[in-house]
């Protein structure tokens, strides 16, 4: 691989640098964005994305409208709808829609429909409705911002991973699924992998990102390539 290797970084700024290096970017936001999206995949979601809230002050370039358009096009092609995951966790749907306004406008601009807007509460989110066959966008402050930043900076692929249990995965299963997903994406792109702890202030993200990185290495994707 032209840029093979596994790297660990933090924050949206780290995600941007990883994207500029043309690495596959894996965003790890254990509480709750990447856990919510892992649960959505378990529940049969067709595609998952992350996006920045409207009011984000992250010092990086963001484009939630673009993420919304990507999600909307994916939904239209599959003949399905889009589920928005937003914050606050405790609050009204109107508040969650307001924070995700730019993403929602992007989705609607493609002609796709918003089927539901749910709170970002991790694995429990999938108990709120039907996720099978849906496209899901998590609009959140840390994980969503890091994901958005990586996409906007041109990463060849942006994915998510968690170590937290979901409805279907226990023990090391969520992390191993994330590692395999990262290796598959890197093999397809012919490049390296950067595992991004969504927040340098969240020890759980840093420890989880390091653990997933070690599993990626166990999968055979090491600094010298497979």
mmCIF file with all atom_site columns, C-alpha atoms in Angstrom:
data_model
loop_
_atom_site.group_PDB
_atom_site.id
_atom_site.type_symbol
_atom_site.label_atom_id
_atom_site.label_alt_id
_atom_site.label_comp_id
_atom_site.label_asym_id
_atom_site.label_entity_id
_atom_site.label_seq_id
_atom_site.pdbx_PDB_ins_code
_atom_site.Cartn_x
_atom_site.Cartn_y
_atom_site.Cartn_z
_atom_site.occupancy
_atom_site.B_iso_or_equiv
_atom_site.pdbx_formal_charge
_atom_site.auth_seq_id
_atom_site.auth_comp_id
_atom_site.auth_asym_id
_atom_site.auth_atom_id
_atom_site.pdbx_PDB_model_num
ATOM 1   C CA . UNK A 1 1   ? 0.000   0.000  0.000  1.00 0.00 ? 1   UNK A CA 1
ATOM 2   C CA . UNK A 1 2   ? 1.237   3.442  -0.839 1.00 0.00 ? 2   UNK A CA 1
ATOM 3   C CA . UNK A 1 3   ? 0.607   4.910  2.594  1.00 0.00 ? 3   UNK A CA 1
ATOM 4   C CA . UNK A 1 4   ? 0.072   1.834  4.733  1.00 0.00 ? 4   UNK A CA 1
ATOM 5   C CA . UNK A 1 5   ? 0.179   2.108  8.489  1.00 0.00 ? 5   UNK A CA 1
ATOM 6   C CA . UNK A 1 6   ? -2.068  2.505  11.496 1.00 0.00 ? 6   UNK A CA 1
ATOM 7   C CA . UNK A 1 7   ? -2.094  5.811  13.327 1.00 0.00 ? 7   UNK A CA 1
ATOM 8   C CA . UNK A 1 8   ? -3.766  7.215  16.432 1.00 0.00 ? 8   UNK A CA 1
ATOM 9   C CA . UNK A 1 9   ? -4.892  10.818 16.689 1.00 0.00 ? 9   UNK A CA 1
ATOM 10  C CA . UNK A 1 10  ? -7.467  12.967 18.471 1.00 0.00 ? 10  UNK A CA 1
ATOM 11  C CA . UNK A 1 11  ? -10.075 15.651 17.835 1.00 0.00 ? 11  UNK A CA 1
ATOM 12  C CA . UNK A 1 12  ? -11.482 17.054 14.616 1.00 0.00 ? 12  UNK A CA 1
ATOM 13  C CA . UNK A 1 13  ? -8.123  18.665 13.848 1.00 0.00 ? 13  UNK A CA 1
ATOM 14  C CA . UNK A 1 14  ? -6.504  15.226 13.943 1.00 0.00 ? 14  UNK A CA 1
ATOM 15  C CA . UNK A 1 15  ? -9.227  13.896 11.664 1.00 0.00 ? 15  UNK A CA 1
ATOM 16  C CA . UNK A 1 16  ? -8.436  16.661 9.170  1.00 0.00 ? 16  UNK A CA 1
ATOM 17  C CA . UNK A 1 17  ? -4.717  15.852 9.166  1.00 0.00 ? 17  UNK A CA 1
ATOM 18  C CA . UNK A 1 18  ? -5.506  12.175 8.684  1.00 0.00 ? 18  UNK A CA 1
ATOM 19  C CA . UNK A 1 19  ? -7.786  13.009 5.764  1.00 0.00 ? 19  UNK A CA 1
ATOM 20  C CA . UNK A 1 20  ? -5.150  15.244 4.206  1.00 0.00 ? 20  UNK A CA 1
ATOM 21  C CA . UNK A 1 21  ? -2.740  12.289 4.432  1.00 0.00 ? 21  UNK A CA 1
ATOM 22  C CA . UNK A 1 22  ? -5.373  10.327 2.463  1.00 0.00 ? 22  UNK A CA 1
ATOM 23  C CA . UNK A 1 23  ? -5.855  7.811  5.251  1.00 0.00 ? 23  UNK A CA 1
ATOM 24  C CA . UNK A 1 24  ? -9.089  6.010  5.982  1.00 0.00 ? 24  UNK A CA 1
ATOM 25  C CA . UNK A 1 25  ? -10.461 7.747  9.075  1.00 0.00 ? 25  UNK A CA 1
ATOM 26  C CA . UNK A 1 26  ? -12.199 5.874  11.873 1.00 0.00 ? 26  UNK A CA 1
ATOM 27  C CA . UNK A 1 27  ? -14.018 8.077  14.386 1.00 0.00 ? 27  UNK A CA 1
ATOM 28  C CA . UNK A 1 28  ? -14.331 6.706  17.923 1.00 0.00 ? 28  UNK A CA 1
ATOM 29  C CA . UNK A 1 29  ? -16.875 8.516  20.104 1.00 0.00 ? 29  UNK A CA 1
ATOM 30  C CA . UNK A 1 30  ? -17.943 5.912  22.649 1.00 0.00 ? 30  UNK A CA 1
ATOM 31  C CA . UNK A 1 31  ? -20.462 8.136  24.479 1.00 0.00 ? 31  UNK A CA 1
ATOM 32  C CA . UNK A 1 32  ? -22.407 8.096  22.265 1.00 0.00 ? 32  UNK A CA 1
ATOM 33  C CA . UNK A 1 33  ? -22.119 8.780  18.531 1.00 0.00 ? 33  UNK A CA 1
ATOM 34  C CA . UNK A 1 34  ? -20.095 5.797  17.329 1.00 0.00 ? 34  UNK A CA 1
ATOM 35  C CA . UNK A 1 35  ? -21.958 3.453  19.689 1.00 0.00 ? 35  UNK A CA 1
ATOM 36  C CA . UNK A 1 36  ? -25.286 4.738  18.387 1.00 0.00 ? 36  UNK A CA 1
ATOM 37  C CA . UNK A 1 37  ? -24.188 4.130  14.805 1.00 0.00 ? 37  UNK A CA 1
ATOM 38  C CA . UNK A 1 38  ? -22.809 0.666  15.599 1.00 0.00 ? 38  UNK A CA 1
ATOM 39  C CA . UNK A 1 39  ? -26.189 -0.221 17.058 1.00 0.00 ? 39  UNK A CA 1
ATOM 40  C CA . UNK A 1 40  ? -27.874 1.185  13.948 1.00 0.00 ? 40  UNK A CA 1
ATOM 41  C CA . UNK A 1 41  ? -25.744 -1.110 11.774 1.00 0.00 ? 41  UNK A CA 1
ATOM 42  C CA . UNK A 1 42  ? -26.675 -4.024 14.045 1.00 0.00 ? 42  UNK A CA 1
ATOM 43  C CA . UNK A 1 43  ? -30.323 -3.090 13.524 1.00 0.00 ? 43  UNK A CA 1
ATOM 44  C CA . UNK A 1 44  ? -29.930 -3.276 9.751  1.00 0.00 ? 44  UNK A CA 1
ATOM 45  C CA . UNK A 1 45  ? -29.166 0.314  8.772  1.00 0.00 ? 45  UNK A CA 1
ATOM 46  C CA . UNK A 1 46  ? -28.100 0.569  5.137  1.00 0.00 ? 46  UNK A CA 1
ATOM 47  C CA . UNK A 1 47  ? -25.535 3.357  5.607  1.00 0.00 ? 47  UNK A CA 1
ATOM 48  C CA . UNK A 1 48  ? -24.415 5.526  8.519  1.00 0.00 ? 48  UNK A CA 1
ATOM 49  C CA . UNK A 1 49  ? -22.879 9.012  8.505  1.00 0.00 ? 49  UNK A CA 1
ATOM 50  C CA . UNK A 1 50  ? -21.803 11.694 10.973 1.00 0.00 ? 50  UNK A CA 1
ATOM 51  C CA . UNK A 1 51  ? -22.301 15.440 10.675 1.00 0.00 ? 51  UNK A CA 1
ATOM 52  C CA . UNK A 1 52  ? -21.652 18.623 12.600 1.00 0.00 ? 52  UNK A CA 1
ATOM 53  C CA . UNK A 1 53  ? -24.390 20.483 14.473 1.00 0.00 ? 53  UNK A CA 1
ATOM 54  C CA . UNK A 1 54  ? -25.267 23.900 13.091 1.00 0.00 ? 54  UNK A CA 1
ATOM 55  C CA . UNK A 1 55  ? -23.636 25.813 15.942 1.00 0.00 ? 55  UNK A CA 1
ATOM 56  C CA . UNK A 1 56  ? -20.293 23.995 16.046 1.00 0.00 ? 56  UNK A CA 1
ATOM 57  C CA . UNK A 1 57  ? -17.292 26.214 16.837 1.00 0.00 ? 57  UNK A CA 1
ATOM 58  C CA . UNK A 1 58  ? -14.658 23.631 15.914 1.00 0.00 ? 58  UNK A CA 1
ATOM 59  C CA . UNK A 1 59  ? -11.617 25.295 14.282 1.00 0.00 ? 59  UNK A CA 1
ATOM 60  C CA . UNK A 1 60  ? -11.897 23.190 11.131 1.00 0.00 ? 60  UNK A CA 1
ATOM 61  C CA . UNK A 1 61  ? -13.842 23.382 7.895  1.00 0.00 ? 61  UNK A CA 1
ATOM 62  C CA . UNK A 1 62  ? -17.223 21.664 8.144  1.00 0.00 ? 62  UNK A CA 1
ATOM 63  C CA . UNK A 1 63  ? -20.030 21.037 5.681  1.00 0.00 ? 63  UNK A CA 1
ATOM 64  C CA . UNK A 1 64  ? -23.051 19.328 7.258  1.00 0.00 ? 64  UNK A CA 1
ATOM 65  C CA . UNK A 1 65  ? -25.132 20.196 4.200  1.00 0.00 ? 65  UNK A CA 1
ATOM 66  C CA . UNK A 1 66  ? -22.788 18.032 2.122  1.00 0.00 ? 66  UNK A CA 1
ATOM 67  C CA . UNK A 1 67  ? -23.157 15.138 4.562  1.00 0.00 ? 67  UNK A CA 1
ATOM 68  C CA . UNK A 1 68  ? -26.927 15.543 4.351  1.00 0.00 ? 68  UNK A CA 1
ATOM 69  C CA . UNK A 1 69  ? -26.750 15.454 0.563  1.00 0.00 ? 69  UNK A CA 1
ATOM 70  C CA . UNK A 1 70  ? -24.632 12.288 0.669  1.00 0.00 ? 70  UNK A CA 1
ATOM 71  C CA . UNK A 1 71  ? -27.136 10.630 2.976  1.00 0.00 ? 71  UNK A CA 1
ATOM 72  C CA . UNK A 1 72  ? -30.066 11.814 0.900  1.00 0.00 ? 72  UNK A CA 1
ATOM 73  C CA . UNK A 1 73  ? -28.594 10.486 -2.337 1.00 0.00 ? 73  UNK A CA 1
ATOM 74  C CA . UNK A 1 74  ? -27.872 7.119  -0.688 1.00 0.00 ? 74  UNK A CA 1
ATOM 75  C CA . UNK A 1 75  ? -31.465 6.966  0.531  1.00 0.00 ? 75  UNK A CA 1
ATOM 76  C CA . UNK A 1 76  ? -32.925 7.915  -2.842 1.00 0.00 ? 76  UNK A CA 1
ATOM 77  C CA . UNK A 1 77  ? -30.840 5.292  -4.629 1.00 0.00 ? 77  UNK A CA 1
ATOM 78  C CA . UNK A 1 78  ? -32.067 2.634  -2.193 1.00 0.00 ? 78  UNK A CA 1
ATOM 79  C CA . UNK A 1 79  ? -35.656 3.835  -2.143 1.00 0.00 ? 79  UNK A CA 1
ATOM 80  C CA . UNK A 1 80  ? -35.597 4.420  1.595  1.00 0.00 ? 80  UNK A CA 1
ATOM 81  C CA . UNK A 1 81  ? -35.699 7.229  4.155  1.00 0.00 ? 81  UNK A CA 1
ATOM 82  C CA . UNK A 1 82  ? -33.218 8.968  6.448  1.00 0.00 ? 82  UNK A CA 1
ATOM 83  C CA . UNK A 1 83  ? -33.111 8.859  10.237 1.00 0.00 ? 83  UNK A CA 1
ATOM 84  C CA . UNK A 1 84  ? -31.431 11.794 11.976 1.00 0.00 ? 84  UNK A CA 1
ATOM 85  C CA . UNK A 1 85  ? -29.757 11.257 15.344 1.00 0.00 ? 85  UNK A CA 1
ATOM 86  C CA . UNK A 1 86  ? -29.293 14.542 17.175 1.00 0.00 ? 86  UNK A CA 1
ATOM 87  C CA . UNK A 1 87  ? -28.909 16.228 20.549 1.00 0.00 ? 87  UNK A CA 1
ATOM 88  C CA . UNK A 1 88  ? -29.862 17.168 23.242 1.00 0.00 ? 88  UNK A CA 1
ATOM 89  C CA . UNK A 1 89  ? -30.358 13.689 24.632 1.00 0.00 ? 89  UNK A CA 1
ATOM 90  C CA . UNK A 1 90  ? -33.102 15.024 26.883 1.00 0.00 ? 90  UNK A CA 1
ATOM 91  C CA . UNK A 1 91  ? -35.171 17.604 25.070 1.00 0.00 ? 91  UNK A CA 1
ATOM 92  C CA . UNK A 1 92  ? -37.728 18.040 22.341 1.00 0.00 ? 92  UNK A CA 1
ATOM 93  C CA . UNK A 1 93  ? -37.658 16.906 18.735 1.00 0.00 ? 93  UNK A CA 1
ATOM 94  C CA . UNK A 1 94  ? -37.825 20.558 17.736 1.00 0.00 ? 94  UNK A CA 1
ATOM 95  C CA . UNK A 1 95  ? -34.569 21.227 19.604 1.00 0.00 ? 95  UNK A CA 1
ATOM 96  C CA . UNK A 1 96  ? -32.889 18.288 17.937 1.00 0.00 ? 96  UNK A CA 1
ATOM 97  C CA . UNK A 1 97  ? -34.119 19.357 14.505 1.00 0.00 ? 97  UNK A CA 1
ATOM 98  C CA . UNK A 1 98  ? -32.861 22.898 15.104 1.00 0.00 ? 98  UNK A CA 1
ATOM 99  C CA . UNK A 1 99  ? -29.336 21.668 15.903 1.00 0.00 ? 99  UNK A CA 1
ATOM 100 C CA . UNK A 1 100 ? -29.365 19.497 12.781 1.00 0.00 ? 100 UNK A CA 1
ATOM 101 C CA . UNK A 1 101 ? -30.908 22.077 10.484 1.00 0.00 ? 101 UNK A CA 1
ATOM 102 C CA . UNK A 1 102 ? -28.109 22.255 7.919  1.00 0.00 ? 102 UNK A CA 1
ATOM 103 C CA . UNK A 1 103 ? -27.879 18.480 7.635  1.00 0.00 ? 103 UNK A CA 1
ATOM 104 C CA . UNK A 1 104 ? -31.643 18.190 7.273  1.00 0.00 ? 104 UNK A CA 1
ATOM 105 C CA . UNK A 1 105 ? -31.638 20.816 4.512  1.00 0.00 ? 105 UNK A CA 1
ATOM 106 C CA . UNK A 1 106 ? -28.985 18.812 2.693  1.00 0.00 ? 106 UNK A CA 1
ATOM 107 C CA . UNK A 1 107 ? -31.077 15.653 2.925  1.00 0.00 ? 107 UNK A CA 1
ATOM 108 C CA . UNK A 1 108 ? -34.247 17.385 1.743  1.00 0.00 ? 108 UNK A CA 1
ATOM 109 C CA . UNK A 1 109 ? -32.443 19.043 -1.171 1.00 0.00 ? 109 UNK A CA 1
ATOM 110 C CA . UNK A 1 110 ? -32.024 15.592 -2.743 1.00 0.00 ? 110 UNK A CA 1
ATOM 111 C CA . UNK A 1 111 ? -35.713 14.798 -2.508 1.00 0.00 ? 111 UNK A CA 1
ATOM 112 C CA . UNK A 1 112 ? -35.168 12.200 0.215  1.00 0.00 ? 112 UNK A CA 1
ATOM 113 C CA . UNK A 1 113 ? -37.450 12.099 3.235  1.00 0.00 ? 113 UNK A CA 1
ATOM 114 C CA . UNK A 1 114 ? -36.641 12.340 6.952  1.00 0.00 ? 114 UNK A CA 1
ATOM 115 C CA . UNK A 1 115 ? -38.380 9.388  8.579  1.00 0.00 ? 115 UNK A CA 1
ATOM 116 C CA . UNK A 1 116 ? -37.528 10.255 12.197 1.00 0.00 ? 116 UNK A CA 1
ATOM 117 C CA . UNK A 1 117 ? -35.342 12.362 14.482 1.00 0.00 ? 117 UNK A CA 1
ATOM 118 C CA . UNK A 1 118 ? -34.075 10.508 17.554 1.00 0.00 ? 118 UNK A CA 1
ATOM 119 C CA . UNK A 1 119 ? -31.787 11.404 20.489 1.00 0.00 ? 119 UNK A CA 1
ATOM 120 C CA . UNK A 1 120 ? -28.159 10.282 20.591 1.00 0.00 ? 120 UNK A CA 1
ATOM 121 C CA . UNK A 1 121 ? -28.324 7.743  23.430 1.00 0.00 ? 121 UNK A CA 1
ATOM 122 C CA . UNK A 1 122 ? -26.080 4.923  22.269 1.00 0.00 ? 122 UNK A CA 1
ATOM 123 C CA . UNK A 1 123 ? -27.305 1.370  21.731 1.00 0.00 ? 123 UNK A CA 1
ATOM 124 C CA . UNK A 1 124 ? -30.695 2.162  23.249 1.00 0.00 ? 124 UNK A CA 1
ATOM 125 C CA . UNK A 1 125 ? -31.446 4.497  20.323 1.00 0.00 ? 125 UNK A CA 1
ATOM 126 C CA . UNK A 1 126 ? -32.398 1.586  18.108 1.00 0.00 ? 126 UNK A CA 1
ATOM 127 C CA . UNK A 1 127 ? -35.277 0.707  20.435 1.00 0.00 ? 127 UNK A CA 1
ATOM 128 C CA . UNK A 1 128 ? -37.007 3.949  19.456 1.00 0.00 ? 128 UNK A CA 1
ATOM 129 C CA . UNK A 1 129 ? -37.975 2.903  15.943 1.00 0.00 ? 129 UNK A CA 1
ATOM 130 C CA . UNK A 1 130 ? -37.266 0.829  12.838 1.00 0.00 ? 130 UNK A CA 1
ATOM 131 C CA . UNK A 1 131 ? -33.717 1.190  11.506 1.00 0.00 ? 131 UNK A CA 1
ATOM 132 C CA . UNK A 1 132 ? -33.599 -1.698 9.050  1.00 0.00 ? 132 UNK A CA 1
ATOM 133 C CA . UNK A 1 133 ? -32.849 -0.518 5.521  1.00 0.00 ? 133 UNK A CA 1
ATOM 134 C CA . UNK A 1 134 ? -32.573 3.127  6.588  1.00 0.00 ? 134 UNK A CA 1
ATOM 135 C CA . UNK A 1 135 ? -29.797 5.664  6.100  1.00 0.00 ? 135 UNK A CA 1
ATOM 136 C CA . UNK A 1 136 ? -28.736 7.158  9.442  1.00 0.00 ? 136 UNK A CA 1
ATOM 137 C CA . UNK A 1 137 ? -26.950 10.453 10.151 1.00 0.00 ? 137 UNK A CA 1
ATOM 138 C CA . UNK A 1 138 ? -25.637 11.259 13.645 1.00 0.00 ? 138 UNK A CA 1
ATOM 139 C CA . UNK A 1 139 ? -25.425 15.025 14.104 1.00 0.00 ? 139 UNK A CA 1
ATOM 140 C CA . UNK A 1 140 ? -23.316 15.388 17.249 1.00 0.00 ? 140 UNK A CA 1
ATOM 141 C CA . UNK A 1 141 ? -20.801 17.709 18.857 1.00 0.00 ? 141 UNK A CA 1
ATOM 142 C CA . UNK A 1 142 ? -17.664 15.537 18.953 1.00 0.00 ? 142 UNK A CA 1
ATOM 143 C CA . UNK A 1 143 ? -18.008 12.416 16.849 1.00 0.00 ? 143 UNK A CA 1
ATOM 144 C CA . UNK A 1 144 ? -20.220 14.113 14.284 1.00 0.00 ? 144 UNK A CA 1
ATOM 145 C CA . UNK A 1 145 ? -17.831 17.044 14.003 1.00 0.00 ? 145 UNK A CA 1
ATOM 146 C CA . UNK A 1 146 ? -14.786 14.767 13.570 1.00 0.00 ? 146 UNK A CA 1
ATOM 147 C CA . UNK A 1 147 ? -16.598 12.732 10.920 1.00 0.00 ? 147 UNK A CA 1
ATOM 148 C CA . UNK A 1 148 ? -17.738 15.862 9.074  1.00 0.00 ? 148 UNK A CA 1
ATOM 149 C CA . UNK A 1 149 ? -14.246 17.368 9.232  1.00 0.00 ? 149 UNK A CA 1
ATOM 150 C CA . UNK A 1 150 ? -12.663 14.235 7.765  1.00 0.00 ? 150 UNK A CA 1
ATOM 151 C CA . UNK A 1 151 ? -15.161 14.047 4.909  1.00 0.00 ? 151 UNK A CA 1
ATOM 152 C CA . UNK A 1 152 ? -14.788 17.757 4.167  1.00 0.00 ? 152 UNK A CA 1
ATOM 153 C CA . UNK A 1 153 ? -10.989 17.426 4.141  1.00 0.00 ? 153 UNK A CA 1
ATOM 154 C CA . UNK A 1 154 ? -11.166 14.679 1.534  1.00 0.00 ? 154 UNK A CA 1
ATOM 155 C CA . UNK A 1 155 ? -10.610 11.383 3.367  1.00 0.00 ? 155 UNK A CA 1
ATOM 156 C CA . UNK A 1 156 ? -11.001 8.403  1.010  1.00 0.00 ? 156 UNK A CA 1
ATOM 157 C CA . UNK A 1 157 ? -13.375 6.805  3.531  1.00 0.00 ? 157 UNK A CA 1
ATOM 158 C CA . UNK A 1 158 ? -14.724 7.761  6.939  1.00 0.00 ? 158 UNK A CA 1
ATOM 159 C CA . UNK A 1 159 ? -16.141 5.114  9.254  1.00 0.00 ? 159 UNK A CA 1
ATOM 160 C CA . UNK A 1 160 ? -16.934 4.744  12.940 1.00 0.00 ? 160 UNK A CA 1
ATOM 161 C CA . UNK A 1 161 ? -16.041 2.277  15.668 1.00 0.00 ? 161 UNK A CA 1
ATOM 162 C CA . UNK A 1 162 ? -16.739 1.616  19.331 1.00 0.00 ? 162 UNK A CA 1
ATOM 163 C CA . UNK A 1 163 ? -15.832 -0.744 22.151 1.00 0.00 ? 163 UNK A CA 1
ATOM 164 C CA . UNK A 1 164 ? -19.219 -0.449 23.866 1.00 0.00 ? 164 UNK A CA 1
ATOM 165 C CA . UNK A 1 165 ? -21.675 -3.312 23.737 1.00 0.00 ? 165 UNK A CA 1
ATOM 166 C CA . UNK A 1 166 ? -24.666 -3.017 21.455 1.00 0.00 ? 166 UNK A CA 1
ATOM 167 C CA . UNK A 1 167 ? -27.875 -4.973 21.088 1.00 0.00 ? 167 UNK A CA 1
ATOM 168 C CA . UNK A 1 168 ? -26.114 -7.741 19.161 1.00 0.00 ? 168 UNK A CA 1
ATOM 169 C CA . UNK A 1 169 ? -22.436 -7.425 20.136 1.00 0.00 ? 169 UNK A CA 1
ATOM 170 C CA . UNK A 1 170 ? -20.756 -8.170 23.476 1.00 0.00 ? 170 UNK A CA 1
ATOM 171 C CA . UNK A 1 171 ? -17.237 -8.217 24.876 1.00 0.00 ? 171 UNK A CA 1
ATOM 172 C CA . UNK A 1 172 ? -14.622 -7.472 22.222 1.00 0.00 ? 172 UNK A CA 1
ATOM 173 C CA . UNK A 1 173 ? -17.070 -8.008 19.344 1.00 0.00 ? 173 UNK A CA 1
ATOM 174 C CA . UNK A 1 174 ? -17.831 -4.298 18.687 1.00 0.00 ? 174 UNK A CA 1
ATOM 175 C CA . UNK A 1 175 ? -14.138 -3.407 18.577 1.00 0.00 ? 175 UNK A CA 1
ATOM 176 C CA . UNK A 1 176 ? -13.279 -6.388 16.370 1.00 0.00 ? 176 UNK A CA 1
ATOM 177 C CA . UNK A 1 177 ? -16.065 -5.468 13.967 1.00 0.00 ? 177 UNK A CA 1
ATOM 178 C CA . UNK A 1 178 ? -14.659 -1.936 13.807 1.00 0.00 ? 178 UNK A CA 1
ATOM 179 C CA . UNK A 1 179 ? -11.136 -3.222 13.151 1.00 0.00 ? 179 UNK A CA 1
ATOM 180 C CA . UNK A 1 180 ? -12.323 -5.456 10.306 1.00 0.00 ? 180 UNK A CA 1
ATOM 181 C CA . UNK A 1 181 ? -14.321 -2.568 8.841  1.00 0.00 ? 181 UNK A CA 1
ATOM 182 C CA . UNK A 1 182 ? -11.249 -0.337 8.907  1.00 0.00 ? 182 UNK A CA 1
ATOM 183 C CA . UNK A 1 183 ? -8.999  -2.951 7.295  1.00 0.00 ? 183 UNK A CA 1
ATOM 184 C CA . UNK A 1 184 ? -11.540 -3.582 4.523  1.00 0.00 ? 184 UNK A CA 1
ATOM 185 C CA . UNK A 1 185 ? -11.868 0.148  3.810  1.00 0.00 ? 185 UNK A CA 1
ATOM 186 C CA . UNK A 1 186 ? -8.086  0.627  3.774  1.00 0.00 ? 186 UNK A CA 1
ATOM 187 C CA . UNK A 1 187 ? -7.551  -2.328 1.454  1.00 0.00 ? 187 UNK A CA 1
ATOM 188 C CA . UNK A 1 188 ? -10.128 -0.893 -0.931 1.00 0.00 ? 188 UNK A CA 1
ATOM 189 C CA . UNK A 1 189 ? -8.575  2.596  -0.797 1.00 0.00 ? 189 UNK A CA 1
ATOM 190 C CA . UNK A 1 190 ? -4.977  1.333  -0.844 1.00 0.00 ? 190 UNK A CA 1
ATOM 191 C CA . UNK A 1 191 ? -3.915  3.535  2.024  1.00 0.00 ? 191 UNK A CA 1
ATOM 192 C CA . UNK A 1 192 ? -3.388  3.691  5.792  1.00 0.00 ? 192 UNK A CA 1
ATOM 193 C CA . UNK A 1 193 ? -5.782  3.980  8.705  1.00 0.00 ? 193 UNK A CA 1
ATOM 194 C CA . UNK A 1 194 ? -6.059  6.766  11.243 1.00 0.00 ? 194 UNK A CA 1
ATOM 195 C CA . UNK A 1 195 ? -8.098  5.961  14.341 1.00 0.00 ? 195 UNK A CA 1
ATOM 196 C CA . UNK A 1 196 ? -9.432  9.229  15.765 1.00 0.00 ? 196 UNK A CA 1
ATOM 197 C CA . UNK A 1 197 ? -10.467 9.611  19.397 1.00 0.00 ? 197 UNK A CA 1
ATOM 198 C CA . UNK A 1 198 ? -13.260 12.140 18.927 1.00 0.00 ? 198 UNK A CA 1
ATOM 199 C CA . UNK A 1 199 ? -12.299 14.147 22.007 1.00 0.00 ? 199 UNK A CA 1
ATOM 200 C CA . UNK A 1 200 ? -8.916  14.479 23.669 1.00 0.00 ? 200 UNK A CA 1
ATOM 201 C CA . UNK A 1 201 ? -10.847 15.295 26.859 1.00 0.00 ? 201 UNK A CA 1
ATOM 202 C CA . UNK A 1 202 ? -12.610 11.902 26.888 1.00 0.00 ? 202 UNK A CA 1
ATOM 203 C CA . UNK A 1 203 ? -10.425 9.168  28.308 1.00 0.00 ? 203 UNK A CA 1
ATOM 204 C CA . UNK A 1 204 ? -12.904 6.541  27.125 1.00 0.00 ? 204 UNK A CA 1
ATOM 205 C CA . UNK A 1 205 ? -12.411 7.675  23.518 1.00 0.00 ? 205 UNK A CA 1
ATOM 206 C CA . UNK A 1 206 ? -8.626  7.632  23.774 1.00 0.00 ? 206 UNK A CA 1
ATOM 207 C CA . UNK A 1 207 ? -8.462  4.194  25.396 1.00 0.00 ? 207 UNK A CA 1
ATOM 208 C CA . UNK A 1 208 ? -11.032 2.793  22.970 1.00 0.00 ? 208 UNK A CA 1
ATOM 209 C CA . UNK A 1 209 ? -9.193  4.189  19.950 1.00 0.00 ? 209 UNK A CA 1
ATOM 210 C CA . UNK A 1 210 ? -5.932  2.651  21.157 1.00 0.00 ? 210 UNK A CA 1
ATOM 211 C CA . UNK A 1 211 ? -7.616  -0.718 21.724 1.00 0.00 ? 211 UNK A CA 1
ATOM 212 C CA . UNK A 1 212 ? -9.157  -0.713 18.242 1.00 0.00 ? 212 UNK A CA 1
ATOM 213 C CA . UNK A 1 213 ? -5.806  0.275  16.745 1.00 0.00 ? 213 UNK A CA 1
ATOM 214 C CA . UNK A 1 214 ? -4.188  -2.769 18.376 1.00 0.00 ? 214 UNK A CA 1
ATOM 215 C CA . UNK A 1 215 ? -6.906  -5.011 16.956 1.00 0.00 ? 215 UNK A CA 1
ATOM 216 C CA . UNK A 1 216 ? -6.324  -3.542 13.499 1.00 0.00 ? 216 UNK A CA 1
ATOM 217 C CA . UNK A 1 217 ? -2.687  -4.529 13.823 1.00 0.00 ? 217 UNK A CA 1
ATOM 218 C CA . UNK A 1 218 ? -3.770  -8.022 14.885 1.00 0.00 ? 218 UNK A CA 1
ATOM 219 C CA . UNK A 1 219 ? -5.879  -8.185 11.742 1.00 0.00 ? 219 UNK A CA 1
ATOM 220 C CA . UNK A 1 220 ? -2.605  -8.000 9.828  1.00 0.00 ? 220 UNK A CA 1
ATOM 221 C CA . UNK A 1 221 ? -2.596  -4.348 8.797  1.00 0.00 ? 221 UNK A CA 1
ATOM 222 C CA . UNK A 1 222 ? 0.763   -3.231 10.200 1.00 0.00 ? 222 UNK A CA 1
ATOM 223 C CA . UNK A 1 223 ? 3.140   -0.390 9.517  1.00 0.00 ? 223 UNK A CA 1
ATOM 224 C CA . UNK A 1 224 ? 4.874   -2.306 6.717  1.00 0.00 ? 224 UNK A CA 1
ATOM 225 C CA . UNK A 1 225 ? 1.613   -3.322 5.073  1.00 0.00 ? 225 UNK A CA 1
ATOM 226 C CA . UNK A 1 226 ? -0.128  -6.697 4.843  1.00 0.00 ? 226 UNK A CA 1
#
